[in-house]
Structure formats: C-alpha cells, structure tokens
Short mmCIF file of C-alpha atoms and ligand atoms in Angstrom, two decimals:
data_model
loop_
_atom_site.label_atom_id
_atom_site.label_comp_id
_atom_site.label_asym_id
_atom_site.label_seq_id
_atom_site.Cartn_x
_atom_site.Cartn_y
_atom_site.Cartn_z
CA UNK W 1 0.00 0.00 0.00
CA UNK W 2 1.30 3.00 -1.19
CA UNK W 3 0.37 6.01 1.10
CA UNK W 4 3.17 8.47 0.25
CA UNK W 5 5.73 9.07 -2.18
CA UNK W 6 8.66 11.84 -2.21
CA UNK W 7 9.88 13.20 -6.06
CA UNK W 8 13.38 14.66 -5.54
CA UNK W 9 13.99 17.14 -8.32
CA UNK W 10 11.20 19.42 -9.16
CA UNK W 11 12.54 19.99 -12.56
CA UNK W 12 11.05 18.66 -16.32
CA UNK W 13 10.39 15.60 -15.28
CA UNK W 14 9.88 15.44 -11.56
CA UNK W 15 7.33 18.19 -10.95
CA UNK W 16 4.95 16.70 -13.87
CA UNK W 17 5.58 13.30 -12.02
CA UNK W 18 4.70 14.45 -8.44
CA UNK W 19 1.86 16.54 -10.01
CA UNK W 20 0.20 13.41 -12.40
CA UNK W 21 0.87 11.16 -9.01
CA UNK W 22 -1.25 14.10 -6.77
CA UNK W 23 -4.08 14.59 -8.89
CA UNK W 24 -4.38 10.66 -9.15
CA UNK W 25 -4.94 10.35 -5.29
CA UNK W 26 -1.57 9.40 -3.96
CA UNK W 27 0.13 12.40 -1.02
CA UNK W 28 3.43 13.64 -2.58
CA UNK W 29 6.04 15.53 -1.44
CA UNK W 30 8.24 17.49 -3.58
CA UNK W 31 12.07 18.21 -2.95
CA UNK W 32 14.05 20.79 -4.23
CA UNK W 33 17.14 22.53 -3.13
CA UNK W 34 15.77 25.52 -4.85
CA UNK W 35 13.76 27.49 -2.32
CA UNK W 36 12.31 29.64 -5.06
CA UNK W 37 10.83 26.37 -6.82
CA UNK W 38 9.34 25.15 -3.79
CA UNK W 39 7.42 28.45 -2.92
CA UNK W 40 6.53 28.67 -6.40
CA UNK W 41 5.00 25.19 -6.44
CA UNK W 42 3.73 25.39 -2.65
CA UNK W 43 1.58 28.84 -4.13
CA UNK W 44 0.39 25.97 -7.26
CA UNK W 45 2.72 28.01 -9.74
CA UNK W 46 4.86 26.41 -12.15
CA UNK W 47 8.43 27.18 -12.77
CA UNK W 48 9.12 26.78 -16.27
CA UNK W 49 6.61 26.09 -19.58
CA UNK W 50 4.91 23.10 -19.99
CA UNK W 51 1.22 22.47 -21.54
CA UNK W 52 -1.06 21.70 -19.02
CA UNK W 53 1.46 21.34 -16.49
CA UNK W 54 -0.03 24.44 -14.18
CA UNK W 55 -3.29 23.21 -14.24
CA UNK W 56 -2.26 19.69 -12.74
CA UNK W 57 0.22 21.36 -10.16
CA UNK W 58 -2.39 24.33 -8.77
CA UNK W 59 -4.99 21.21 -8.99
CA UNK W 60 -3.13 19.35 -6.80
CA UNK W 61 -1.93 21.82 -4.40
CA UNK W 62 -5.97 22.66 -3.62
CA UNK W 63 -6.72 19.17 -2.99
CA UNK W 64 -3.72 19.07 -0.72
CA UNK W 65 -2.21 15.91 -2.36
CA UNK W 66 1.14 18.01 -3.27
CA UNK W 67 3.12 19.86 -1.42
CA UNK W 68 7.10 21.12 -1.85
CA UNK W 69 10.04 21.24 0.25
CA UNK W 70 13.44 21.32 0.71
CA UNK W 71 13.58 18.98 3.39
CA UNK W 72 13.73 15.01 2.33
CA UNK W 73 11.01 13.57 4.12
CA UNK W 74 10.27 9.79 5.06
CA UNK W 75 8.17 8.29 2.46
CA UNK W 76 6.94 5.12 1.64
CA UNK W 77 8.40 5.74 -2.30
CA UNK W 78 10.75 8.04 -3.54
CA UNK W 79 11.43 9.22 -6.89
CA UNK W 80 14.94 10.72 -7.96
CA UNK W 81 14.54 12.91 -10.92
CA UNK W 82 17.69 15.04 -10.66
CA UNK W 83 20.14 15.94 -13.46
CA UNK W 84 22.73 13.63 -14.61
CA UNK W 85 24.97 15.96 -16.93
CA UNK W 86 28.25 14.72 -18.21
CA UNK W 87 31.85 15.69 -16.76
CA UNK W 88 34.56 17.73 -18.75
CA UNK W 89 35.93 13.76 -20.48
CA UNK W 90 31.91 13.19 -21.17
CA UNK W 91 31.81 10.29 -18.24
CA UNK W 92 28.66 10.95 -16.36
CA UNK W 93 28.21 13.01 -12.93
CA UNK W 94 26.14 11.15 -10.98
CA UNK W 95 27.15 13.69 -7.25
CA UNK W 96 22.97 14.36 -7.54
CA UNK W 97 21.93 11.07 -7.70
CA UNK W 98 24.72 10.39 -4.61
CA UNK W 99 23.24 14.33 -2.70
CA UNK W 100 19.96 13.01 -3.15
CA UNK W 101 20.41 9.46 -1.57
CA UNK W 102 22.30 11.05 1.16
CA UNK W 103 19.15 12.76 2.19
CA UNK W 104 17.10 9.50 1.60
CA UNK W 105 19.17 7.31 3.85
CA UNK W 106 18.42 8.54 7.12
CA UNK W 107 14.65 8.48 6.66
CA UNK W 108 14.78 4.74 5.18
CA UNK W 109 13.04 2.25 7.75
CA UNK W 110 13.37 -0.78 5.96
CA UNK W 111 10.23 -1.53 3.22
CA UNK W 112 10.69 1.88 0.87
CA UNK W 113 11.25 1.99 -2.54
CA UNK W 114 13.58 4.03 -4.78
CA UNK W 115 13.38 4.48 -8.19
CA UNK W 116 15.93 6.09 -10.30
CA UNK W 117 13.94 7.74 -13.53
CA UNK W 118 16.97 10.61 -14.24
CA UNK W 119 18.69 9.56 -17.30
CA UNK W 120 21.65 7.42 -16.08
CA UNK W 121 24.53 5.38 -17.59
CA UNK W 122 24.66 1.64 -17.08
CA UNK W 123 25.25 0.56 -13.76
CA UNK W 124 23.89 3.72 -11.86
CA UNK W 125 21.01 2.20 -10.74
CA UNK W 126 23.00 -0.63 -8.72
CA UNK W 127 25.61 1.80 -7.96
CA UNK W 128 22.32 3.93 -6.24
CA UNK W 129 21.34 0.72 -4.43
CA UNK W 130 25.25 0.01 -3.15
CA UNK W 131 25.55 3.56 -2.08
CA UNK W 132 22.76 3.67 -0.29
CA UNK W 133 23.41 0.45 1.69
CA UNK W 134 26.62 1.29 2.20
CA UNK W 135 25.40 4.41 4.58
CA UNK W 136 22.34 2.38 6.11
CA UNK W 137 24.69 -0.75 6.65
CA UNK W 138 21.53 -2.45 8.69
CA UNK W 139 19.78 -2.40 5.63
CA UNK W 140 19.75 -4.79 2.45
CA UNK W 141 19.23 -4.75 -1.85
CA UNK W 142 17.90 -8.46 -1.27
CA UNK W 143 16.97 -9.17 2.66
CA UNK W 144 20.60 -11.23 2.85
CA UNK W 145 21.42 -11.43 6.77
CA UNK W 146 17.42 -10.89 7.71
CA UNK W 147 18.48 -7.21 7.62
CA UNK W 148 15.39 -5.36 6.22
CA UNK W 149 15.42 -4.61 2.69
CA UNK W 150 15.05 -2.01 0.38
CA UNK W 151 13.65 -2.07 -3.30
CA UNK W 152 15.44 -0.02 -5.86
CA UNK W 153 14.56 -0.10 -9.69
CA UNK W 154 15.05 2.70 -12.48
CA UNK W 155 12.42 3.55 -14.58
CA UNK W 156 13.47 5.87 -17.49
CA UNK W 157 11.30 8.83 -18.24
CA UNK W 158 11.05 9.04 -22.03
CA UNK W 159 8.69 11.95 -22.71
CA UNK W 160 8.68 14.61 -24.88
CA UNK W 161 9.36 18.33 -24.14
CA UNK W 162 5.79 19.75 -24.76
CA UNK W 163 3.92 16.78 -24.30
CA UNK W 164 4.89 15.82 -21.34
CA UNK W 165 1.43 15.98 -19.42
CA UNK W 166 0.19 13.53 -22.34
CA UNK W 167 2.98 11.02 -22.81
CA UNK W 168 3.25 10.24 -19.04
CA UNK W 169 -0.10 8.85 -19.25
CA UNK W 170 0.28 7.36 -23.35
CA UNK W 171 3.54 5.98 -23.59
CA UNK W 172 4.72 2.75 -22.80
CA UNK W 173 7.33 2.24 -19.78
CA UNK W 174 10.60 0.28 -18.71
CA UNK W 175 10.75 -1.03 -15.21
CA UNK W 176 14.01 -2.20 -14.52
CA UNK W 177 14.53 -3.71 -10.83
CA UNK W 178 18.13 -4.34 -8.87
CA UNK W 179 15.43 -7.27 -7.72
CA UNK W 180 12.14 -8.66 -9.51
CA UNK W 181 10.06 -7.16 -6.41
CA UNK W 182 11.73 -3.84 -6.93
CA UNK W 183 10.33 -3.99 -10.64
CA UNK W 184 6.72 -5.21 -9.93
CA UNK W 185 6.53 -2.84 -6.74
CA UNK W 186 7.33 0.03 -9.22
CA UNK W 187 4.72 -1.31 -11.59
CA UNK W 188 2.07 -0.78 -9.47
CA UNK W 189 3.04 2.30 -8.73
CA UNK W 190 3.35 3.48 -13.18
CA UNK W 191 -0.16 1.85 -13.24
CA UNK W 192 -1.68 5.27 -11.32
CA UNK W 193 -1.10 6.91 -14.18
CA UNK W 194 0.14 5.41 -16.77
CA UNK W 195 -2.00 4.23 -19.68
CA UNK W 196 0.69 2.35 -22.08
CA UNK W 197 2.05 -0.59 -21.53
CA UNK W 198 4.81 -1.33 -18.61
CA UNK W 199 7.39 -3.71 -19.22
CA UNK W 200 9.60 -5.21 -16.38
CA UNK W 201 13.57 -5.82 -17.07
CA UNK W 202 16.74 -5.76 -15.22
CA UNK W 203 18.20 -2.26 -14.02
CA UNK W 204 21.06 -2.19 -16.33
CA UNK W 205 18.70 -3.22 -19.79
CA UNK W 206 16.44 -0.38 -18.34
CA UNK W 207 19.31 2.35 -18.51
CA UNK W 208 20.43 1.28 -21.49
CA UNK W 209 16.79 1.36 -23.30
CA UNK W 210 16.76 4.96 -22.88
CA UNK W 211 19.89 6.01 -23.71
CA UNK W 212 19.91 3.89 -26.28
CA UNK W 213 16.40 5.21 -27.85
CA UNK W 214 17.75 8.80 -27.62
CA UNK W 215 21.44 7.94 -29.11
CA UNK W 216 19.01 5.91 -32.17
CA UNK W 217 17.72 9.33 -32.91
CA UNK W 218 20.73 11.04 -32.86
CA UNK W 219 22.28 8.70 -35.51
CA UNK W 220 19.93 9.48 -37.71
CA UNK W 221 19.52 13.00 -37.45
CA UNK W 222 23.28 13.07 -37.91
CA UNK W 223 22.87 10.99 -40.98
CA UNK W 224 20.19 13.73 -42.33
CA UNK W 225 22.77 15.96 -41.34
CA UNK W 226 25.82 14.55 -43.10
CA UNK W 227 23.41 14.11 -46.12
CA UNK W 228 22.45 17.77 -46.57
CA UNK W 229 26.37 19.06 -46.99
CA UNK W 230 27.13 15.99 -49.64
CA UNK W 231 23.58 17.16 -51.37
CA UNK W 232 24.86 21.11 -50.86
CA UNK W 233 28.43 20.13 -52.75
CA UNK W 234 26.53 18.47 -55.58
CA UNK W 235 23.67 20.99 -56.13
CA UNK W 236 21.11 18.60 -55.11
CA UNK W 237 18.40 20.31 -52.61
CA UNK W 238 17.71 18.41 -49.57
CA UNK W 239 14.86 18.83 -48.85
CA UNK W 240 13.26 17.21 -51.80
CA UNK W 241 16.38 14.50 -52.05
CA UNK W 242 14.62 13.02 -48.52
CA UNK W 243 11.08 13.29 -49.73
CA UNK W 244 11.75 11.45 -52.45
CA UNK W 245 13.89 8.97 -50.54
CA UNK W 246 11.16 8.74 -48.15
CA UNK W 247 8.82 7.16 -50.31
CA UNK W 248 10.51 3.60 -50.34
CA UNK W 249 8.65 2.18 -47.83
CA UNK W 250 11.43 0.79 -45.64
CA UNK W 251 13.37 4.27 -45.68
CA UNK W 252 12.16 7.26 -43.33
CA UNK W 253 15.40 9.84 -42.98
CA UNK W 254 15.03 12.62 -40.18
CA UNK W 255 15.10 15.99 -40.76
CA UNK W 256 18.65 18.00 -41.07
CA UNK W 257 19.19 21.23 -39.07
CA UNK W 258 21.22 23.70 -37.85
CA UNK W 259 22.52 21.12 -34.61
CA UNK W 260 21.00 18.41 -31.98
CA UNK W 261 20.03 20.29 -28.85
CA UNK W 262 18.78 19.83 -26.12
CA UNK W 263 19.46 18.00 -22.36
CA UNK W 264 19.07 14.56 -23.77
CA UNK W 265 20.24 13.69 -27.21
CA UNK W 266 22.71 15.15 -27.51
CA UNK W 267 23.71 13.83 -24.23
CA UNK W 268 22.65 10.47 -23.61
CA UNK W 269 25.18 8.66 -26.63
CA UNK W 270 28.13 10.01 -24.21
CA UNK W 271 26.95 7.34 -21.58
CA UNK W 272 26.83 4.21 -23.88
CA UNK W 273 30.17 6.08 -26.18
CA UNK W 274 32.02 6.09 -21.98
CA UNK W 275 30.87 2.76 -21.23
CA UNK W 276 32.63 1.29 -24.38
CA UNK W 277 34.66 3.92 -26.32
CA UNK W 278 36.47 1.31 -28.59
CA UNK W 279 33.19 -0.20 -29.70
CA UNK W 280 30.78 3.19 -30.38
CA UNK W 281 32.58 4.91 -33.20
CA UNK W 282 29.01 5.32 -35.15
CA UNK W 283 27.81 6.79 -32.22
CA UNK W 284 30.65 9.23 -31.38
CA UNK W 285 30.72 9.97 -35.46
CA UNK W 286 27.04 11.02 -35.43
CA UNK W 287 27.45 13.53 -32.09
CA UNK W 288 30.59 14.87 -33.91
CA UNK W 289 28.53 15.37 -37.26
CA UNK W 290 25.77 17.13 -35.08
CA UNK W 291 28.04 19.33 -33.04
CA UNK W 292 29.67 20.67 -36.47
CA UNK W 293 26.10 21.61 -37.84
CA UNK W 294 26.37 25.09 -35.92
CA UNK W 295 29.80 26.02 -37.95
CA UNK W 296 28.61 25.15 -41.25
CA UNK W 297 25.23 27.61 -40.39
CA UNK W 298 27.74 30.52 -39.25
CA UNK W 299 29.86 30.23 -42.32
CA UNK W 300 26.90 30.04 -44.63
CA UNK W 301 26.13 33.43 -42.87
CA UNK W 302 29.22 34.60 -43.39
CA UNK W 303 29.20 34.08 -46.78
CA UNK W 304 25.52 35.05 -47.61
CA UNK W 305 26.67 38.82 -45.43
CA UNK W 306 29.49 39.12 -48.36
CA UNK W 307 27.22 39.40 -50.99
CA UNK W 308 24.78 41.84 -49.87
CA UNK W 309 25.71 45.60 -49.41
CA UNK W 310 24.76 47.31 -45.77
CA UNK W 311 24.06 43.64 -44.62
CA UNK W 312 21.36 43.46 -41.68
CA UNK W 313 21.00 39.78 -40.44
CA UNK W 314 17.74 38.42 -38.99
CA UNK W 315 17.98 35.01 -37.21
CA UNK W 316 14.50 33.32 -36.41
CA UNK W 317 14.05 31.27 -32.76
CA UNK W 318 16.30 31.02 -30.43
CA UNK W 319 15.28 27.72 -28.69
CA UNK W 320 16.47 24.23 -29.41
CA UNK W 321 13.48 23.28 -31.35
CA UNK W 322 10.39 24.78 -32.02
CA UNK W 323 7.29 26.03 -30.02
CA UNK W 324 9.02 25.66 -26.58
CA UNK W 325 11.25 28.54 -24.77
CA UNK W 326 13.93 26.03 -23.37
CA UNK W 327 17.26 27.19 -24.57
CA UNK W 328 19.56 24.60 -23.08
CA UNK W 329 22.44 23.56 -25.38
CA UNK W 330 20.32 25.12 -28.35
CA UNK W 331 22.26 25.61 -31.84
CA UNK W 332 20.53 28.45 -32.10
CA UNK W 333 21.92 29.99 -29.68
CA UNK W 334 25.71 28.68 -30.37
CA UNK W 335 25.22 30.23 -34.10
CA UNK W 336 24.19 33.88 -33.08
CA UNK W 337 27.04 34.06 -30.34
CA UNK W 338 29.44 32.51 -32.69
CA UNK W 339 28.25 34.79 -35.79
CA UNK W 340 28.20 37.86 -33.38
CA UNK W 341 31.45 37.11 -31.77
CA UNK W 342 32.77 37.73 -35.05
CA UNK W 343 31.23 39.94 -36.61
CA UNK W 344 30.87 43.18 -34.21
CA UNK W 345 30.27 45.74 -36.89
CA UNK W 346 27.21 43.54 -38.52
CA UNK W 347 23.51 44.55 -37.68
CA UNK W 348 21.66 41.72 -36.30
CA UNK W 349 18.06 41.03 -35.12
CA UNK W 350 17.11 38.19 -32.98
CA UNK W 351 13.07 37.08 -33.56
CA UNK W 352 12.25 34.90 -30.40
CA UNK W 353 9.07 35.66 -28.82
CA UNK W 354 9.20 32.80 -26.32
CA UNK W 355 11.81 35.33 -24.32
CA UNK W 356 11.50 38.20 -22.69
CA UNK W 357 15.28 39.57 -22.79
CA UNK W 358 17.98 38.16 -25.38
CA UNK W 359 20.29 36.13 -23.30
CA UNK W 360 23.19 37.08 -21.33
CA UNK W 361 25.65 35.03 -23.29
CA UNK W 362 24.61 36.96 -26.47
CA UNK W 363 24.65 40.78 -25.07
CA UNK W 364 28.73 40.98 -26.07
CA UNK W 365 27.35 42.06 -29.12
CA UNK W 366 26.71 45.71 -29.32
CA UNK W 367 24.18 45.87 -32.60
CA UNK W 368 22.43 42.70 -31.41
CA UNK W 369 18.70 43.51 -31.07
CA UNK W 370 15.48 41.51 -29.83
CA UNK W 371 12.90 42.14 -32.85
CA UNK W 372 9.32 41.63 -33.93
CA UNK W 373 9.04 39.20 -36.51
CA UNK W 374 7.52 41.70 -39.28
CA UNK W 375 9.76 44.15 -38.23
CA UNK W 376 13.07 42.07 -39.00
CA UNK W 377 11.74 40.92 -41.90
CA UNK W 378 11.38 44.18 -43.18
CA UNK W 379 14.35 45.64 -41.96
CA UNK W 380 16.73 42.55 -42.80
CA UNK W 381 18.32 41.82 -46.18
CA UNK W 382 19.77 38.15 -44.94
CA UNK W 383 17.34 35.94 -43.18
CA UNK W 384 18.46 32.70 -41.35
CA UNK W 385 15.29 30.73 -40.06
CA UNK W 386 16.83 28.66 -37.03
CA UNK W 387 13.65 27.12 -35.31
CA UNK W 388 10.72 26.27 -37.33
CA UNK W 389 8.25 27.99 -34.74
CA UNK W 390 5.14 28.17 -36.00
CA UNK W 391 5.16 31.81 -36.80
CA UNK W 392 7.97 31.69 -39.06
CA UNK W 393 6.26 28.75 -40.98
CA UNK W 394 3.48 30.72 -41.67
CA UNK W 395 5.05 33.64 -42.85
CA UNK W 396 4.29 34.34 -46.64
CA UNK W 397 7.17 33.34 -49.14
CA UNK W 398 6.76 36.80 -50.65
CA UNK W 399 8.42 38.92 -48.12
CA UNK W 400 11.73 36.88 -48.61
CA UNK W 401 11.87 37.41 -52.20
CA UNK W 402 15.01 39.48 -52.86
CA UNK W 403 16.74 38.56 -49.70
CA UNK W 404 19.66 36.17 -49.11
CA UNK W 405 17.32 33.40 -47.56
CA UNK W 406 19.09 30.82 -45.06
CA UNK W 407 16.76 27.91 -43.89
CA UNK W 408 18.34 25.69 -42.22
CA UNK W 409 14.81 23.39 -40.77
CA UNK W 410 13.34 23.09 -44.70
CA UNK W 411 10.36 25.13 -44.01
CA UNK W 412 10.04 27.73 -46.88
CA UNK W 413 12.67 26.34 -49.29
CA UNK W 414 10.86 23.45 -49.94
CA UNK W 415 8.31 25.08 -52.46
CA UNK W 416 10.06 24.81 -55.67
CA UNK W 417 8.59 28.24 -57.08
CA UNK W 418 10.77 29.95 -54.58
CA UNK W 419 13.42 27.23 -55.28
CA UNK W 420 13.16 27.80 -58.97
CA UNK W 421 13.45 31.84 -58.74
CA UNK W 422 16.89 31.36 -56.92
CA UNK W 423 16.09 33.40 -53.77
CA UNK W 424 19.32 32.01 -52.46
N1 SAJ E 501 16.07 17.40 -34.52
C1 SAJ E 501 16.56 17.51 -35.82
N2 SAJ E 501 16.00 16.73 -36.80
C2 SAJ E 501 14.97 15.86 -36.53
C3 SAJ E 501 14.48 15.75 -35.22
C4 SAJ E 501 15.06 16.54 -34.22
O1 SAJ E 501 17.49 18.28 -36.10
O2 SAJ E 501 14.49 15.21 -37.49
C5 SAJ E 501 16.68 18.21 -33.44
C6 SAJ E 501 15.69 19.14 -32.75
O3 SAJ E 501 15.55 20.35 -33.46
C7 SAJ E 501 16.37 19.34 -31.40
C8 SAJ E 501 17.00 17.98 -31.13
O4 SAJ E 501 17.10 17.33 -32.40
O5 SAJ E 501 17.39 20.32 -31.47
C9 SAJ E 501 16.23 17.08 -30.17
O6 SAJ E 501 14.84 17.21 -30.38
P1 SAJ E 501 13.80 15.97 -30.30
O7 SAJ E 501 12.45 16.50 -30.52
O8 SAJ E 501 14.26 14.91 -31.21
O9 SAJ E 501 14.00 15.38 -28.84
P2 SAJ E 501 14.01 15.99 -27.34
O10 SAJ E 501 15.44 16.16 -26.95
O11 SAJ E 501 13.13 17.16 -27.16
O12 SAJ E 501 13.37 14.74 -26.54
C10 SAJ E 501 13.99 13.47 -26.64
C11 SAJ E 501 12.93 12.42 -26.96
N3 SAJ E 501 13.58 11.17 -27.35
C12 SAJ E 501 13.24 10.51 -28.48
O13 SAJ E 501 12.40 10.92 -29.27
C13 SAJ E 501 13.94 9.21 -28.73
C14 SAJ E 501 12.03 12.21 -25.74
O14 SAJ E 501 11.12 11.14 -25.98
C15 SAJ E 501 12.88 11.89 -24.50
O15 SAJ E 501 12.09 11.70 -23.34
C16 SAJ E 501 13.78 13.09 -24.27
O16 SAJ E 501 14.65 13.20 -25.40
C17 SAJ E 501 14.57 12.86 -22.99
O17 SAJ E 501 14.19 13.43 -21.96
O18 SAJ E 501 15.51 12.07 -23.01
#
C-alpha cells in the first residue's frame, strides 16, 4: 500500500511526475534545493513552460495531495529525478543522484522503494542501491542477513518536451529492478497513471533502453545531417532528395538542421560512447557530425553577409526546437554568439518571442537587437530561419523574395517556385 511518495527534483520531469501522481490520489512531497521552486509550487505556480502542467500542479496543491520542500522527508516511495549531466571527459556526474540518496538514507526504515527515472549510464542504478546500503549498513538490496530490505529499480522517463502531461499517461514504460520485487513494486506504482504498456527488465537493460532510444535518434539526425552538406556540394536540394527517398517504404530519414540540442540527445550517446569507447565509433561519429552543424550555419552566414551591401542579419528562434522557450544547449543559440562574436560591426536582429530579454551570453554584441518578426523581416536583407516555430512557418514566401534566404529546418525552401526563382 502506497500512502506516500517523495519526487526529488522538481525539474522537467519530476514536478509533472509528483503533479500526475497528486491529482491521481496518492500524497506527494516534492524536494528541491531551490527554495524559489518550492514556494513557487507550494503557491500551485509552475516554474518553467509546460502544456497543461499548471493546471495539474495548482490542482493538486488545492486538494492538498502536493506539497514542496526542501527537506527530504520519510516516504513510503521516492522518486529521484535530478540531473545527470556529463563531466569535462563526457563520463557521467552522478554527485545528484549520490546528494539526493544522502538525504534518503536517514529516513529509510526498511520496506521503501527508490526508483531512479533521471537519465543514467549503465550501472547507476546498482551503484544507487550500493551507495545507499553502504550508509544504512543495517539495511539490504535483497533481505541477505534478515536485515530489512530495500527495493530499488530505475524507470526511465522518455517523454517529450511539450507533451509531457500527455505522454506520461500514453507511452509505454521500462521497469528495470536491482530485484524482480523492486520492478513489480514500481509497476504498481506506473499503473496510477500510466496508460501504455509497462514492461519489467533488469536495471542495467532499463538504462540502457533509454539512452539507447535517444542515441538511435541522434544517428539518424546526424545521418540527415551529413546528407544535406554531400547534397549542398553536388547541387542537389535536400529537402526534396529526402522526400523522395522517403517514399521507399522501408526508408524514413530525419530531418537535417542547424545542430541536436537539447538535455538529452545530444547527451545520452556520451553514456553508452564512456561505457565502451572502442566499440561506439558510429555513435561518437554522429554527435561529432551534429556538433559541427552550428559552424557550417555561421559560415553560410558569413558568406551570404558578403554578398549583400549594408548587410542586416535576422535570425529566427532562439530555442532548441520549435514552439518551446527552453534554450539549453540550443544551436541556435551557439550560431548567433558565434556569428556575433565575429562579426561586431554587422547589424543583427534576434526574432524569439518565447523570451522576454535576449540572453546574457549573447549581449557581447553591441548591434544585437530583440525584434518583432515583421519588423526584422522588413528591416533585414539576410534571413536565417533557425527554429521552425510556427510563426515563421506561416510567414508568406513573398516577403523573402530578394533577400539572401538561409533555412536551415526546410520550411520555406521546400516550395520549388521559390526554389526555382533562386532566392538564395
Ligand atoms: N532534430 C533535428 N532533426 C529531426 C528531429 C530533431 O534536427 O528530425 C533536433 C531538434 O531540433 C532538437 C533535437 O534534435 O534540437 C532534439 O529534439 P527531439 O524532438 O528529437 O527530442 P528531445 O530532446 O526534445 O526529446 C527526446 C525524446 N527522445 C526521443 O524521441 C527518442 C524524448 O522522448 C525523450 O524523453 C527526451 O529526449 C529525454 O528526456 O531524453
């Protein structure tokens, strides 16, 4: 019987977790070190943008099911949903996983289950397990010695920024126990809420499944990638060299861009590529490919700003991918600040409207400014679309005519009239 359940990490994943687990009846507690995000989720106000997210959370504060706090308090589960970024040699940090069972141990009785759902390369979950039994000594992974034991599985979130509040409840999950209790206990905790399918494996399969279904991506968006600079060299336009690709029906190539970003893709390979470097060479080839997108964009730039007199250079979206504001590891980004490190005397105009102030990392420039989007289209004679936002999708293919047109997400260039009058 599950009476109470504590979500460490009130972040992407852990506040829509405590909040989909509090409007479905069970008490949660959510931990944060950041005092800010617990009084912001203690008022029923959400920290960041998420569809539907604030409705769940203020829902669940009024009923009294959620609460926030920066204190780890005894629970009968508890969730760890904290970051798991990658050192300076791309090996994983796992010192939150290790600060958040620190605060666990002491309130473990004996009973409790953990589950690990950060992102986490192979063996963290045991490594979780051993750490924490190696501060609660009197306590056991598997009820060896008749100490009592404790159950600890990971279950990978896998959900997709924007949708989260629907694919917790749609997709399918991996349960992966240190123990075959640890796995069905989770289950029937997953079964609150979620509507797909659960499937129960080891811990170690369980890690890898994720990592390995965000590094699959990553391959082939690299492969899109590498494709669009052969098809550049031979004259060949993209964009309809993948359409008509696309319709063998055993071929579906991604889309290129300007860059992977992002927390997890381009991320997660770095686990699997650290856990066997001499065997991942595809997989350390395709994050390579993806990380040289953003210099191939700036010098495309560069060149398109030497053919226009009294250049003024409008990129579109700032955010790693479109409709959201989260600008963590975005290409975007990396383009602007490596175009405007460069290029101090050029007049450029940033469209983003899912930000209120152009980011700090970006202000070196002193002729950078924050723009409407009819505005910098009417000001600017080079455009470079960088997120395919739905406002720049819709804009009409007539107000880029003349201009030095840069589209690196394939939303305008793919109509062949424009194509065919040689915009570019
Ligand atoms: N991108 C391309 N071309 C494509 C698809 C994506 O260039 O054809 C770029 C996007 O613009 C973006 C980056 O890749 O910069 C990643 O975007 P995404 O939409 O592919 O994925 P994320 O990072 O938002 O979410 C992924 C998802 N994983 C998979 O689809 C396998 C999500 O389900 C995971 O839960 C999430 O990572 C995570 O948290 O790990």
């Amino acid at each position: 019987m599950i009476s109470k359940v504590a979500v460490i990490g009130l972040g992407y994943i852990g506040l829509p977790t405590a909040a989909i687990l509090a409007t479905n009846g069970i008490r949660v507690v959510g931990v944060d070190v950041n005092q800010e995000t617990v009084d912001s989720v203690n008022r029923g106000e959400v920290p960041f943008v998420e569809p539907d997210l604030r409705v769940h959370v203020s829902g669940a504060v009024a009923q009294g099911n959620l609460s926030a706090s920066t204190e780890t308090p005894a629970a009968d589960v508890f969730i760890v949903a904290v970051p798991t970024p990658f050192n300076d040699d791309k090996s994983a940090d796992l010192s939150y996983i290790e600060s958040a069972a620190r605060n666990i141990a002491p309130k473990l009785a004996g009973g409790e289950l953990i589950i690990l759902e950060s992102t986490s390369p192979p063996g963290a979950t045991i490594h979780l397990g051993e750490y924490l039994i190696a501060l609660r000594p009197d306590l056991s992974l598997n009820g060896e010695s008749g100490r009592p034991q404790i159950l600890v599985a990971h279950c990978p979130e896998r959900v997709l920024p924007g949708r989260v509040m629907i694919e917790l409840v749609t997709n399918d999950r991996i349960i992966g126990g240190i123990t075959r209790e640890a796995a069905e206990k989770s289950k029937v905790l997953y079964e609150v809420f979620c509507k797909g399918e659960i499937h129960l494996t080891d811990a170690t399969t369980a890690e890898m499944s994720k990592l390995v279904e965000n590094s699959y991506r990553d391959v082939n968006i690299a492969f899109a990638n590498e494709l669009s600079m052969v098809s550049k060299r031979l004259g060949v336009d993209i964009w309809e060299l993948i359409s008509l690709a696309n319709h063998h029906p055993r071929v579906n190539i991604l889309s290129p861009g300007p860059g992977v970003g992002g927390h997890c893709i381009a991320v997660d390979p770095w686990f699997v590529i650290d856990a066997a470097p001499d065997l991942t060479n595809l997989m350390r080839a395709a994050r390579q490919v993806n990380d040289g997108m953003p210099f191939h964009v700036v010098e495309e730039v560069t060149q398109a700003v030497l053919r226009v007199d009294n250049p003024i250079v409008a990129f579109l979206g700032l955010s790693y991918k479109a409709n959201i504001d989260d600008l963590r590891q975005s290409p975007a980004v990396d383009i602007v600040k490596r175009y405007a490190q460069n290029n101090l005397s050029v007049d450029i105009r940033l469209v983003e409207k899912h930000i209120d102030n152009i980011p700090q990392v970006l202000r070196v420039h002193p002729n950078i400014r924050h723009q409407e989007l009819d505005g910098a289209l009417a000001d600017a004679n080079v455009v470079v679309l960088l997120v395919d936002h739905s406002e720049f999708t819709e804009v009409s293919l007539s107000s880029l005519v003349g201009k030095k047109v840069i589209d690196t997400r394939g939303v305008w260039l793919t109509s062949r009239e424009l194509r065919f009058e040689r915009v570019i």
